[in-house]
Short mmCIF file of C-alpha atoms in Angstrom, two decimals:
data_model
loop_
_atom_site.label_atom_id
_atom_site.label_comp_id
_atom_site.label_asym_id
_atom_site.label_seq_id
_atom_site.Cartn_x
_atom_site.Cartn_y
_atom_site.Cartn_z
CA GLN A 434 -0.69 89.30 115.90
CA VAL A 435 1.85 92.06 116.25
CA GLN A 436 3.58 92.32 119.60
CA LEU A 437 6.19 94.72 120.91
CA VAL A 438 7.73 93.69 124.21
CA GLU A 439 10.01 96.03 126.13
CA ALA A 440 12.60 95.09 128.71
CA GLY A 441 15.40 96.72 130.66
CA GLY A 442 13.62 99.24 132.84
CA GLY A 443 14.48 99.65 136.48
CA LEU A 444 15.63 101.93 139.25
CA VAL A 445 18.98 103.70 138.99
CA GLN A 446 20.60 106.71 140.57
CA ALA A 447 20.98 109.99 138.76
CA GLY A 448 24.00 109.90 136.49
CA GLY A 449 23.62 106.20 135.86
CA SER A 450 22.76 104.28 132.70
CA LEU A 451 20.12 101.88 131.48
CA ARG A 452 19.60 100.07 128.22
CA LEU A 453 16.07 99.38 127.06
CA SER A 454 15.28 96.77 124.46
CA CYS A 455 12.20 95.94 122.45
CA VAL A 456 11.50 92.75 120.55
CA ALA A 457 8.94 92.87 117.75
CA SER A 458 7.04 89.82 116.58
CA GLY A 459 4.08 88.98 114.43
CA GLY A 460 5.06 91.25 111.58
CA THR A 461 7.85 92.47 109.36
CA PHE A 462 9.32 95.70 110.66
CA SER A 463 12.48 95.92 108.63
CA ARG A 464 10.83 98.52 106.38
CA ALA A 465 9.14 100.50 109.15
CA SER A 466 10.50 103.18 111.39
CA MET A 467 10.52 102.50 115.12
CA GLY A 468 10.82 104.67 118.16
CA TRP A 469 10.49 105.31 121.86
CA PHE A 470 8.04 107.48 123.71
CA ARG A 471 7.61 108.03 127.42
CA GLN A 472 4.86 109.09 129.76
CA ALA A 473 5.20 110.31 133.32
CA PRO A 474 2.27 110.35 135.78
CA GLY A 475 -0.10 113.22 135.03
CA LYS A 476 1.68 114.13 131.82
CA GLU A 477 1.09 113.49 128.16
CA ARG A 478 3.05 110.89 126.24
CA GLU A 479 6.12 112.49 124.71
CA PHE A 480 8.54 111.59 121.96
CA VAL A 481 11.99 110.38 122.98
CA ALA A 482 13.79 108.94 119.96
CA ALA A 483 13.18 107.31 116.58
CA VAL A 484 15.17 105.53 113.91
CA ASN A 485 14.26 105.04 110.28
CA TRP A 486 13.97 101.63 108.66
CA ASN A 487 17.63 101.19 107.70
CA SER A 488 19.20 103.14 110.57
CA ALA A 489 20.35 105.88 108.19
CA SER A 490 18.62 108.58 110.21
CA THR A 491 17.59 109.14 113.80
CA ALA A 492 15.64 111.77 115.69
CA TYR A 493 15.77 112.76 119.35
CA ALA A 494 13.87 114.97 121.71
CA ASP A 495 15.96 117.97 122.76
CA SER A 496 15.79 116.81 126.37
CA VAL A 497 17.69 113.59 125.61
CA LYS A 498 20.09 114.62 122.85
CA GLY A 499 23.65 113.69 123.67
CA ARG A 500 22.54 111.31 126.44
CA PHE A 501 20.36 108.72 124.68
CA ALA A 502 21.11 106.62 121.61
CA VAL A 503 18.56 104.63 119.64
CA SER A 504 19.52 101.66 117.49
CA ARG A 505 17.92 98.71 115.77
CA ASP A 506 18.84 95.27 114.48
CA ASN A 507 16.51 94.29 111.66
CA ALA A 508 17.86 90.75 111.53
CA LYS A 509 16.66 90.27 115.10
CA ASN A 510 13.60 92.54 114.95
CA THR A 511 14.89 94.47 117.92
CA LEU A 512 15.03 98.11 118.93
CA SER A 513 17.27 99.46 121.68
CA LEU A 514 17.62 102.67 123.64
CA GLN A 515 20.89 103.32 125.46
CA MET A 516 20.29 105.91 128.17
CA ASN A 517 23.28 107.57 129.83
CA ASN A 518 23.65 110.33 132.39
CA LEU A 519 20.10 109.74 133.54
CA LYS A 520 18.25 112.48 135.40
CA PRO A 521 15.28 112.32 137.78
CA GLU A 522 13.15 114.00 135.10
CA ASP A 523 13.73 110.96 132.88
CA THR A 524 11.51 108.95 135.23
CA SER A 525 8.64 107.63 133.12
CA VAL A 526 7.10 104.58 131.55
CA TYR A 527 8.93 104.04 128.27
CA TYR A 528 7.06 102.66 125.28
CA CYS A 529 8.42 100.98 122.18
CA THR A 530 6.52 101.75 119.02
CA ALA A 531 6.55 100.96 115.31
CA ARG A 532 4.96 102.43 112.25
CA ALA A 533 3.09 100.21 109.85
CA PRO A 534 5.30 99.18 106.92
CA PRO A 535 6.22 100.62 104.46
CA TYR A 536 6.44 103.89 106.40
CA GLY A 537 10.13 103.93 107.01
CA GLY A 538 10.87 107.54 107.89
CA ALA A 539 11.68 108.37 111.50
CA ALA A 540 8.67 110.18 112.93
CA THR A 541 8.26 112.22 116.09
CA GLU A 542 4.47 112.28 116.34
CA ALA A 543 2.72 109.54 118.29
CA LYS A 544 -0.27 109.54 115.93
CA LEU A 545 1.94 108.24 113.12
CA TYR A 546 2.79 105.06 114.98
CA LYS A 547 0.48 102.07 114.78
CA TYR A 548 1.95 99.47 117.12
CA TRP A 549 2.77 100.00 120.80
CA GLY A 550 4.31 97.93 123.55
CA GLN A 551 3.01 97.74 127.10
CA GLY A 552 5.79 99.91 128.47
CA THR A 553 8.62 99.50 130.94
CA GLN A 554 9.10 101.64 134.05
CA VAL A 555 12.27 103.69 134.40
CA THR A 556 12.83 105.39 137.74
CA ILE A 557 15.76 107.68 138.44
CA SER A 558 16.52 108.57 142.04
CA SER A 559 18.25 111.82 142.96
#
């Protein structure tokens, strides 16, 4: 059974940093793209960042470009999201997601991802 488990959320002040991590188990994700989405209360889930299967390419939402960095370690089946210069509008539940292998291209649409974690809360205070 495939599982994606996120960690690293929390409460920080604006301008601070957080690092989210996601551990994948129950499948082989080294040939699949992975990404992060987020959803704030009353809003639709939105794309944050994605990385292709071999880390050769990444994609970011305009709202996080230059502040967030996505990375992966295929040997450890892990995905990370380094978030710097956080803003109150970054407050959301962040979800780790993975496409079904062998779809390795970084994708920005939620419908292209098959596996989802339970989410981790990130709260930024002003």
